[in-house]
Amino acid sequence: MKGFITTLITTALSASMFAVNKQNFDFVVGVDGTWAQAKAAAEKSTKSRFYIFFPDGQYDFGKTTGDSNQKTTFSKGNVSFIGQSMNGVVFYNAPTAEGIGTTATIYFKNGGIYMQDITLKNNGYVNTSASANRLVCLQDEGDKSIYKNVKMLSGQDTYYTPKGTRRTYLENCEIHGTVDFICGGGQVYFNKCLIYCENRANDVITAPAGSGDKYGYVFESCTIDGAISDGSFTLGRSWQQKPRAVYLNTTMKKKPSAAGWGNPMNTCPALFAEYNSKDAYGNAVDLSQRRRSYSCTKDGSTANINPVLNSWEASQYTIQNVVGSDGWAPDKDAALISARQLTANGNKLSWNDDTNAMCYFIFCDGKYVAHTTQSSYSVNGGNTNSIYTVRAANAMGGLGSSSNGVKLSGEIIPDEPVVEPDPEPEPSENEHVFHFDNGQTSMRAGTDKENVWTCTDNGFTGYKWEISSRDDKPVLYGNDVTYRGKTYKTFKGSNGAQATLTMPDGVAASKITFIGYTNDADVLSVLSEIAGDSTVNITLDKNNTNYATSPAKITYEFSEPVCKDFTFTFSVKQACFIIALESEYCGCEKIQVNDDPTPVKLTISDEMEDSTYFDLSGRKIANPIPGKVYIHAGKKVLIR
């Protein structure tokens, strides 16, 4: 037990306790020679590790180092392939004949590969009438290889790990494809990777072919997305040997079929399972219909599997258990060095050193200049308006984030802010969704159509909407749409028919969102009137193949909260929608005088002018506005 604890501590601290030997890269492509020359130099090297750097650019592997079908075979192990940026460095080929073993953009025969910040792209010919279009980006037969920030772009069989007991670690990678696009054997750990299904009917993510591996393919904290619809793909199908694949803590922006897993190809799986699968909004994915039973006519095998892991079972799929039983810690090997603080004095650039940095790369206006083991660099010449940056390399050669920028004048250039896409705003605590299934329809007096819908949700009774301008138009339902990760049945809003939404006493509408689609592929629907405002003219998008999972959303914010009821009208074409209503407590009721609603009017006295006021939502108001109603001393008052 003492030895076991010592081993754990040593493994965990080794990356930070011992300084890295300073050394420069062995080859910079485009500076020291071509990619073909870099490949030849690496394969002849007797060093324990050979380091190659690729500045941003397109690299045609197929024509320069590929065989007759443009497959490049790399026979040397323990080589680092480091790109300047994932999207900027592209290795590509264009095979003319498909095949899983004959088309790889790059094929590694030996292990110890470290690849970072690179895109692999197979541009092979796709025969639309062929039964298969297997075009591999990466074929990897090695043990203990690491891929970080690597993107793979193809269709079928994008990433291929031939059968055999080998270990591979992928972190923050992107893998795109259509059919069996992650396939093969070994124990492969996908950590925080994007799995992207390209547009095709019946996509399949994995086709494992384990040969007795205890864990197989493990997807931890990954994201599944794609140019596809929910339910149009499966998580995997068994290929050969004893296939295993598990998805842990996976965010499914696109959800697979209810069964989850496809039919066996040549044998039944040893294990296909999930744990804590979530949708795009963090809600639990329904796993109740996941497939449990398999039978294969090819080998006559059958299998009964529990497709949902419990928390203890899921906890066994650690990086150490899956790929690091001998102490290999690929996540620590892939850890990057933090950004340097860069300064300039004349033509000399300086930065703070790091004992864990193997060397440093200098860039000028985003282009590679040099690399050094020192913590300073003297620029030979240079434009005084150019901006210099520095990045540190870890022991595997992976470059960390960029330093601040500087000019030779000493001017510090602040970092550009990272602009993230605007996330969907969180729902207001006062938002409630009205959909066809949380209410019931009835007839308005004197009509013979179900033209009134009344909410039956507990706590939300008193809300209803009706087609108020037409006695001959019933409230009907449309197809389902997904909103904030939940599925709802839509209402159908008749073209040009004005509807009225009624709310309970004491509630005012502040904002309304219609989520849905136009019930026609070619014609738009327009919100042409709401609460008497006929200038809105907000368009609900055209119908499309993804309207169920990506419905259009149009929002109208009332200039003043509307109490009791309001109208709305969709014109040009029928709209199908659900309603997300944000409301607030208004603290007042409308007084009926001769059947005409008039608002409450109270006059404030002179002695109350300097007192405290609150708006109808209970917020303190420093400067009341004439013409508005406020709460003062527990009473409603109208400022005049």
XYZ file of C-alpha atoms in Angstrom:
640
model
C 0.000 0.000 0.000
C 2.872 2.356 0.810
C 4.434 1.745 -2.606
C 1.089 2.330 -4.312
C 0.634 5.710 -2.613
C 4.225 6.717 -3.446
C 3.640 5.845 -7.098
C 0.498 7.963 -7.255
C 2.206 10.969 -5.695
C 5.254 10.704 -7.958
C 3.111 10.402 -11.080
C 0.919 13.346 -10.127
C 3.775 15.697 -9.283
C 6.416 14.680 -11.816
C 5.268 17.188 -14.426
C 5.723 20.158 -12.119
C 8.631 19.040 -9.860
C 11.291 18.504 -12.493
C 12.493 21.126 -14.984
C 12.332 20.271 -18.676
C 15.597 20.063 -20.611
C 15.826 23.119 -22.827
C 16.099 22.244 -26.518
C 14.993 23.640 -29.845
C 12.815 21.952 -32.441
C 14.565 19.784 -34.989
C 12.755 20.981 -38.095
C 10.582 23.921 -39.124
C 8.789 23.140 -42.370
C 9.235 25.917 -44.910
C 12.372 27.165 -43.148
C 14.582 24.094 -42.829
C 13.086 22.393 -45.867
C 9.907 20.810 -47.205
C 7.490 18.447 -45.470
C 9.031 15.555 -47.434
C 12.485 16.497 -46.133
C 11.142 16.799 -42.584
C 9.633 13.326 -42.862
C 12.896 11.842 -44.143
C 14.906 13.531 -41.381
C 12.574 12.310 -38.656
C 12.562 8.730 -39.907
C 16.384 8.669 -39.952
C 16.776 10.299 -36.542
C 18.129 8.389 -33.552
C 16.908 10.982 -31.044
C 14.509 9.907 -28.300
C 11.978 12.390 -29.747
C 11.985 14.390 -32.974
C 10.124 17.739 -33.099
C 8.583 19.209 -36.281
C 6.864 22.609 -36.451
C 4.380 23.574 -39.179
C 3.635 27.295 -39.671
C 0.108 28.115 -40.832
C -0.459 26.828 -44.343
C -1.886 24.064 -46.536
C 0.291 20.936 -46.822
C -0.439 18.508 -49.660
C 0.605 15.203 -48.107
C -1.044 13.204 -50.860
C 1.131 14.530 -53.683
C 4.385 15.023 -51.766
C 4.692 11.895 -49.603
C 1.716 9.742 -50.575
C 1.664 6.487 -52.519
C -0.266 5.912 -55.741
C -3.547 6.439 -53.843
C -2.104 9.412 -51.881
C -1.749 7.563 -48.575
C 1.210 8.780 -46.495
C 2.830 6.183 -44.228
C 4.987 7.433 -41.351
C 7.131 4.660 -39.893
C 8.907 6.489 -37.046
C 7.596 6.639 -33.498
C 8.118 9.299 -30.818
C 7.714 12.274 -33.145
C 5.915 15.530 -32.328
C 3.870 17.237 -35.046
C 3.132 20.782 -33.856
C 1.079 23.248 -35.834
C 0.781 26.988 -35.383
C -3.022 26.748 -35.170
C -5.621 24.032 -35.640
C -7.548 25.780 -38.405
C -4.465 27.349 -39.991
C -2.413 24.169 -40.515
C -4.061 21.654 -42.853
C -2.638 18.300 -43.969
C -4.654 16.927 -46.884
C -4.772 14.285 -49.590
C -7.177 13.219 -52.339
C -7.347 9.448 -52.897
C -9.043 8.288 -56.085
C -10.036 4.836 -54.753
C -11.866 4.315 -51.472
C -10.738 1.855 -48.799
C -10.207 1.759 -45.063
C -6.601 0.609 -45.292
C -5.534 2.529 -48.404
C -6.646 6.155 -48.047
C -5.244 7.690 -44.860
C -4.057 11.273 -45.013
C -1.425 10.018 -42.591
C -0.800 6.496 -41.262
C 1.287 6.069 -38.118
C 2.848 2.628 -37.783
C 4.464 3.278 -34.406
C 3.435 4.962 -31.194
C 4.537 7.864 -29.085
C 3.133 10.369 -31.575
C 2.218 13.790 -30.207
C 0.112 15.948 -32.560
C -1.305 19.373 -31.693
C -3.040 22.263 -33.474
C -3.459 20.577 -36.854
C -6.335 19.729 -39.224
C -6.315 16.452 -41.170
C -8.533 16.535 -44.246
C -9.282 13.749 -46.711
C -10.509 15.191 -50.004
C -10.941 11.788 -51.643
C -13.364 11.105 -54.447
C -16.870 10.253 -53.231
C -18.814 7.942 -55.525
C -22.468 8.572 -54.714
C -23.503 5.246 -56.233
C -20.926 3.204 -54.322
C -21.850 1.093 -51.297
C -18.918 2.536 -49.338
C -16.792 5.662 -49.421
C -14.134 4.921 -46.817
C -11.768 7.883 -46.720
C -9.516 7.907 -43.645
C -7.873 10.994 -42.168
C -5.881 9.277 -39.451
C -4.886 5.613 -39.288
C -3.006 4.940 -36.068
C -1.475 1.596 -35.075
C 0.791 2.959 -32.366
C 0.648 2.762 -28.579
C 0.663 5.782 -26.253
C -0.059 8.512 -28.810
C -1.612 11.882 -27.945
C -3.740 14.191 -30.102
C -4.631 17.644 -28.799
C -6.584 20.296 -30.706
C -6.624 18.113 -33.810
C -9.489 18.352 -36.308
C -10.324 15.480 -38.666
C -12.527 16.139 -41.700
C -13.972 13.339 -43.796
C -17.108 11.222 -44.182
C -16.863 7.457 -43.630
C -14.126 5.937 -41.419
C -12.540 9.314 -40.586
C -10.488 8.032 -37.630
C -9.314 4.428 -37.800
C -7.512 2.536 -35.040
C -6.727 -0.972 -36.393
C -7.500 -3.752 -33.949
C -4.942 -4.459 -31.296
C -4.240 -3.651 -27.678
C -3.059 -0.050 -27.994
C -3.736 3.113 -26.035
C -4.496 6.564 -27.417
C -5.525 9.829 -25.797
C -7.403 12.656 -27.552
C -8.150 16.032 -25.937
C -10.169 18.946 -27.333
C -10.221 17.367 -30.765
C -12.896 17.591 -33.469
C -13.891 14.517 -35.461
C -16.302 14.988 -38.366
C -17.927 12.244 -40.399
C -20.979 10.267 -41.422
C -20.680 6.458 -41.235
C -18.570 4.581 -38.666
C -16.341 7.624 -38.569
C -14.600 6.520 -35.382
C -13.732 2.879 -35.895
C -11.365 0.135 -34.809
C -9.816 -1.337 -31.694
C -7.607 -0.391 -28.794
C -8.344 1.588 -25.665
C -9.005 5.153 -26.792
C -9.903 7.986 -24.433
C -11.729 10.963 -25.978
C -11.574 13.836 -23.482
C -13.709 16.940 -24.171
C -13.884 16.294 -27.901
C -16.451 17.501 -30.441
C -18.056 14.639 -32.357
C -19.707 16.168 -35.424
C -22.149 14.267 -37.651
C -22.110 15.619 -41.179
C -25.319 15.783 -43.177
C -26.336 12.301 -44.310
C -29.186 9.922 -43.567
C -28.540 7.307 -40.856
C -25.168 8.477 -39.562
C -23.258 6.151 -37.203
C -20.594 7.586 -34.896
C -18.587 4.564 -33.786
C -17.825 1.084 -35.097
C -15.662 -0.452 -32.345
C -13.652 -3.602 -33.000
C -12.080 -4.363 -29.629
C -9.961 -7.476 -29.170
C -10.452 -8.100 -25.500
C -9.779 -4.513 -24.427
C -11.276 -3.864 -21.019
C -12.552 -0.371 -21.826
C -12.599 0.165 -25.611
C -13.743 3.591 -26.780
C -14.409 6.004 -23.899
C -16.006 9.411 -24.536
C -15.701 11.665 -21.483
C -17.321 15.130 -21.346
C -17.605 15.229 -25.129
C -20.157 17.060 -27.280
C -22.213 15.532 -30.080
C -23.388 18.009 -32.705
C -23.921 18.077 -36.439
C -25.752 19.155 -39.550
C -28.444 16.559 -38.870
C -31.747 16.195 -37.080
C -32.410 14.570 -33.716
C -33.069 10.852 -33.997
C -31.370 10.489 -37.393
C -28.182 8.764 -36.181
C -26.888 6.179 -33.717
C -24.034 6.272 -31.226
C -22.439 3.177 -32.696
C -22.677 -0.343 -34.056
C -20.486 -3.328 -33.285
C -17.909 -4.289 -35.906
C -15.498 -7.062 -34.833
C -13.986 -8.893 -31.870
C -15.532 -7.737 -28.559
C -16.609 -4.151 -29.158
C -16.979 -1.704 -26.280
C -17.961 1.957 -26.238
C -19.261 4.214 -23.474
C -20.341 7.857 -23.411
C -19.871 9.613 -20.068
C -21.168 13.082 -19.180
C -21.750 13.755 -22.868
C -23.608 16.836 -24.083
C -25.864 15.796 -26.940
C -26.719 18.956 -28.847
C -28.022 16.503 -31.412
C -29.666 13.455 -29.890
C -29.470 9.947 -31.384
C -32.396 7.650 -32.016
C -34.310 6.525 -28.937
C -32.602 3.105 -29.129
C -29.233 4.834 -29.271
C -27.300 1.969 -30.817
C -27.500 0.294 -34.233
C -27.607 -3.294 -35.443
C -24.461 -5.427 -35.185
C -22.326 -5.839 -38.299
C -20.277 -8.990 -37.612
C -20.758 -9.650 -33.909
C -22.646 -8.409 -30.873
C -21.148 -5.760 -28.601
C -19.528 -6.575 -25.291
C -20.749 -3.238 -23.909
C -22.546 -0.221 -25.324
C -23.593 2.159 -22.552
C -23.991 5.736 -21.291
C -23.880 7.721 -18.113
C -25.263 11.196 -17.425
C -26.034 12.118 -21.025
C -27.334 15.705 -21.232
C -28.989 17.807 -23.896
C -27.818 21.242 -24.996
C -29.538 22.858 -22.002
C -28.164 20.523 -19.354
C -31.325 18.452 -19.052
C -31.012 14.686 -18.688
C -31.482 12.805 -21.952
C -34.189 10.133 -21.769
C -32.332 6.789 -21.805
C -35.358 4.629 -21.008
C -35.614 3.250 -24.552
C -31.914 2.549 -25.103
C -31.239 -0.785 -26.740
C -30.585 -3.767 -24.468
C -30.743 -6.856 -26.691
C -28.654 -7.764 -29.727
C -28.411 -10.718 -32.076
C -26.078 -11.130 -35.026
C -26.718 -13.485 -37.936
C -23.076 -13.289 -39.075
C -21.604 -15.173 -36.116
C -24.773 -16.273 -34.321
C -23.932 -14.281 -31.202
C -26.457 -12.664 -28.873
C -26.088 -10.146 -26.079
C -28.195 -8.594 -23.335
C -26.644 -5.384 -22.026
C -27.600 -2.755 -19.480
C -27.137 0.415 -21.562
C -27.032 2.771 -18.564
C -24.059 2.766 -16.189
C -24.497 3.575 -12.534
C -22.297 6.167 -10.844
C -19.841 3.610 -9.491
C -19.437 1.921 -12.869
C -18.913 5.288 -14.556
C -16.281 6.267 -11.979
C -14.048 3.399 -13.146
C -13.462 5.040 -16.533
C -10.650 7.315 -15.429
C -7.738 8.275 -17.668
C -5.441 6.272 -15.410
C -7.591 3.134 -15.562
C -8.281 3.270 -19.295
C -4.848 4.166 -20.682
C -2.468 4.773 -17.761
C -2.150 1.516 -15.860
C 1.650 1.671 -16.298
C 1.853 5.268 -15.070
C 1.422 6.965 -18.441
C -0.378 10.268 -17.819
C -1.187 11.728 -21.242
C -3.330 14.544 -19.874
C -0.310 15.815 -17.934
C 1.948 15.414 -20.967
C -0.541 17.521 -22.928
C -0.748 20.308 -20.324
C 0.347 23.603 -21.885
C 2.558 26.384 -20.583
C 0.725 29.580 -19.702
C 1.150 32.822 -21.637
C 4.321 34.856 -21.106
C 4.473 38.526 -20.152
C 6.373 40.089 -23.066
C 8.256 43.428 -23.111
C 10.474 45.179 -25.679
C 13.498 47.409 -25.177
C 14.854 48.617 -28.488
C 15.118 45.508 -30.657
C 15.277 43.108 -27.702
C 12.248 41.109 -26.685
C 12.143 39.672 -23.151
C 9.741 37.503 -21.213
C 9.544 35.575 -17.964
C 11.114 32.106 -18.134
C 9.414 28.870 -17.094
C 11.388 25.806 -16.025
C 8.738 23.592 -17.640
C 9.101 25.295 -21.035
C 11.302 23.419 -23.507
C 11.682 26.457 -25.784
C 9.887 29.564 -27.015
C 8.446 30.546 -30.399
C 8.475 34.143 -31.596
C 5.877 35.465 -34.053
C 5.689 38.783 -35.895
C 2.241 39.915 -37.041
C 1.095 36.316 -36.615
C 3.899 34.773 -38.701
C 6.679 32.512 -37.421
C 10.028 34.270 -36.926
C 12.238 32.019 -34.798
C 12.414 29.809 -31.741
C 14.880 29.854 -28.879
C 15.663 28.226 -25.544
C 16.430 31.636 -24.017
C 13.972 34.012 -22.385
C 14.880 36.842 -24.758
C 15.319 37.412 -28.474
C 16.942 40.202 -30.460
C 15.074 41.236 -33.564
C 17.317 41.761 -36.569
C 15.804 44.777 -38.323
C 12.035 44.688 -38.122
C 9.198 47.119 -38.652
C 8.508 49.376 -35.699
C 4.773 49.032 -36.322
C 4.836 45.232 -36.280
C 3.448 43.354 -33.301
C 5.521 40.574 -31.717
C 4.232 37.725 -29.557
C 5.750 34.678 -27.852
C 4.440 31.191 -27.074
C 6.060 28.584 -24.830
C 6.419 24.896 -25.777
C 5.858 22.080 -23.282
C 8.056 18.970 -23.145
C 6.086 17.368 -26.006
C 6.438 20.518 -28.114
C 2.847 21.730 -27.792
C 2.574 25.506 -27.826
C 0.629 27.296 -25.133
C -1.397 30.461 -25.493
C 0.117 33.619 -26.927
C 1.721 36.349 -24.850
C 0.602 39.944 -24.975
C 1.739 41.791 -28.082
C 4.509 44.419 -28.141
C 6.017 46.789 -30.669
C 9.760 47.461 -30.783
C 8.967 50.911 -29.442
C 7.970 49.214 -26.212
C 4.269 49.824 -26.703
C 2.209 47.063 -25.100
C -0.659 45.836 -27.267
C -3.586 44.670 -25.136
C -4.991 41.252 -25.850
C -7.911 41.149 -28.233
C -11.046 40.248 -26.293
C -12.332 36.802 -27.082
C -15.745 37.212 -28.627
C -17.894 34.236 -27.861
C -21.179 33.675 -29.651
C -24.094 34.957 -27.616
C -25.595 32.053 -25.692
C -29.331 31.672 -25.601
C -30.407 33.879 -22.686
C -31.554 32.187 -19.550
C -35.312 32.227 -19.115
C -36.731 34.824 -16.782
C -38.010 33.436 -13.503
C -41.340 34.926 -14.572
C -41.424 33.112 -17.923
C -44.004 30.414 -18.546
C -44.510 28.322 -21.668
C -48.001 27.782 -23.057
C -48.377 24.883 -25.487
C -51.235 22.791 -26.769
C -50.796 19.991 -24.244
C -50.917 22.082 -21.067
C -54.464 23.211 -21.687
C -57.783 22.229 -23.177
C -59.998 23.610 -25.934
C -63.638 24.688 -25.728
C -66.276 26.581 -27.712
C -66.916 30.273 -27.293
C -70.567 30.982 -26.556
C -72.659 30.974 -29.702
C -70.096 29.137 -31.832
C -69.713 25.532 -32.932
C -65.886 25.447 -33.179
C -63.265 24.734 -30.496
C -61.922 28.282 -30.726
C -60.843 28.834 -27.109
C -57.804 27.277 -25.387
C -57.548 27.500 -21.588
C -54.401 26.696 -19.604
C -54.782 23.871 -17.082
C -51.281 24.061 -15.585
C -51.410 24.184 -11.828
C -50.687 27.739 -10.733
C -51.286 29.176 -14.196
C -55.048 28.895 -14.483
C -56.739 32.008 -15.710
C -54.633 32.210 -18.870
C -56.313 31.519 -22.183
C -56.104 32.441 -25.827
C -58.764 32.300 -28.433
C -59.229 33.034 -32.105
C -61.409 36.028 -31.386
C -61.998 37.503 -34.846
C -63.414 34.385 -36.492
C -66.157 32.099 -35.190
C -65.376 29.502 -37.851
C -61.701 28.990 -36.896
C -60.899 26.354 -34.255
C -57.699 26.188 -32.197
C -55.733 23.293 -33.737
C -52.329 21.810 -32.998
C -49.242 21.603 -35.180
C -46.030 19.572 -35.018
C -43.686 19.465 -32.042
C -40.860 21.942 -31.542
C -37.973 21.960 -29.069
C -37.452 24.955 -26.785
C -34.753 25.091 -24.116
C -34.259 21.349 -24.472
C -37.894 20.338 -24.013
C -40.396 19.261 -26.651
C -43.800 20.903 -26.966
C -46.830 20.517 -29.245
C -47.544 23.748 -31.102
C -50.703 25.760 -31.675
C -51.808 26.623 -35.195
C -52.460 30.314 -35.678
C -54.817 30.858 -38.590
C -53.668 33.185 -41.330
C -55.046 36.668 -40.702
C -57.262 35.670 -37.770
C -56.798 37.891 -34.742
C -56.259 36.066 -31.463
C -56.697 37.345 -27.916
C -54.541 36.264 -24.978
C -56.218 36.715 -21.597
C -54.381 36.799 -18.262
C -55.576 36.616 -14.659
C -56.219 39.713 -12.578
C -53.064 41.189 -11.061
C -50.752 39.980 -13.855
C -49.246 42.125 -16.625
C -47.427 40.827 -19.741
C -43.987 42.394 -20.251
C -42.560 40.255 -23.083
C -43.838 37.511 -25.369
C -41.874 35.093 -27.561
C -43.398 32.929 -30.271
C -41.355 29.789 -30.981
C -42.272 27.806 -34.065
C -42.344 27.747 -37.836
C -44.311 28.735 -40.911
C -46.625 25.979 -42.073
C -45.343 26.270 -45.632
C -41.889 25.708 -47.084
C -41.994 28.685 -49.427
C -44.090 31.401 -47.771
C -43.291 33.441 -44.673
C -45.634 34.199 -41.806
C -45.590 37.642 -40.227
C -46.608 38.874 -36.789
C -48.502 41.860 -38.172
C -50.285 43.127 -35.062
C -49.935 42.841 -31.296
C -51.735 44.773 -28.562
C -53.030 47.164 -31.196
C -49.569 47.857 -32.592
C -49.886 47.248 -36.332
C -46.332 48.384 -37.149
C -44.501 45.296 -35.839
C -44.173 43.244 -39.059
C -41.893 40.585 -37.473
C -41.213 37.581 -39.708
C -41.372 33.990 -38.522
C -38.750 32.100 -40.532
C -39.545 29.702 -43.334
C -40.185 26.096 -42.575
C -37.100 23.883 -42.969
C -35.980 20.344 -42.265
C -34.735 21.261 -38.782
C -37.712 23.318 -37.603
C -38.473 20.760 -34.886
C -35.066 21.112 -33.216
C -34.199 24.624 -34.404
C -37.483 26.547 -34.508
C -37.643 30.243 -35.264
C -38.077 32.637 -32.325
C -39.588 36.095 -32.523
C -39.895 38.317 -29.464
C -42.015 41.391 -28.765
C -41.361 43.530 -25.680
C -44.254 45.723 -24.587
C -43.375 49.385 -24.090
C -45.519 49.226 -20.957
C -46.678 46.023 -19.215
C -50.092 45.040 -20.555
C -52.704 44.083 -18.001
C -55.648 41.689 -18.420
C -55.478 40.815 -22.143
C -54.035 41.721 -25.534
C -54.453 40.711 -29.181
C -52.035 39.352 -31.780
C -52.345 38.440 -35.458
C -50.226 36.363 -37.835
C -50.778 37.143 -41.516
C -49.589 36.049 -44.968
C -49.392 32.356 -43.983
C -50.415 30.095 -41.117
C -47.953 29.942 -38.199
C -47.414 27.054 -35.770
C -46.005 28.123 -32.412
C -45.781 27.851 -28.661
C -45.873 30.944 -26.442
C -43.250 31.905 -23.867
C -44.752 34.714 -21.806
C -42.893 36.883 -19.319
C -45.208 38.587 -16.881
C -45.045 40.551 -13.671
C -47.308 41.321 -10.732
C -49.169 44.533 -11.437
C -51.092 44.838 -8.191
C -54.227 46.240 -9.810
C -57.449 45.131 -11.392
C -59.396 46.777 -14.136
C -62.635 48.360 -12.996
C -65.625 47.623 -15.138
C -67.906 50.606 -15.751
C -70.788 49.931 -18.128
C -68.790 46.977 -19.448
C -65.891 49.294 -20.441
C -62.539 48.683 -18.704
C -60.880 51.804 -17.305
C -57.684 51.857 -15.254
C -57.572 52.756 -11.578
C -56.632 56.382 -11.042
C -55.457 57.697 -7.688
C -54.022 61.150 -7.137
C -50.924 61.725 -5.029
C -51.172 64.393 -2.305
C -48.644 67.176 -1.936
C -47.251 65.936 1.386
C -46.353 62.577 -0.186
C -44.167 63.974 -2.987
C -40.831 63.368 -1.235
C -41.743 59.908 0.013
C -40.575 56.525 -1.312
C -42.180 54.970 -4.379
C -42.057 51.473 -5.815
C -42.970 50.287 -9.291
C -45.570 47.565 -9.741
C -42.865 44.897 -9.524
C -41.779 46.153 -6.095
C -38.609 47.951 -7.248
C -37.690 51.190 -5.491
C -38.023 54.241 -7.773
C -35.923 57.342 -7.154
C -37.647 59.611 -9.661
C -41.289 58.791 -10.358
C -42.480 59.680 -13.849
C -45.763 61.562 -14.355
C -48.454 59.454 -15.975
C -47.324 56.164 -14.401
C -48.855 54.148 -11.561
C -46.660 53.370 -8.511
C -47.033 51.827 -5.059
C -46.764 54.323 -2.202
C -47.546 53.692 1.468
C -49.210 50.432 0.448
C -51.508 52.115 -2.068
C -51.579 52.459 -5.841
C -51.018 56.035 -6.933
C -50.978 57.740 -10.310
C -48.382 60.473 -10.692
C -49.765 63.539 -12.445
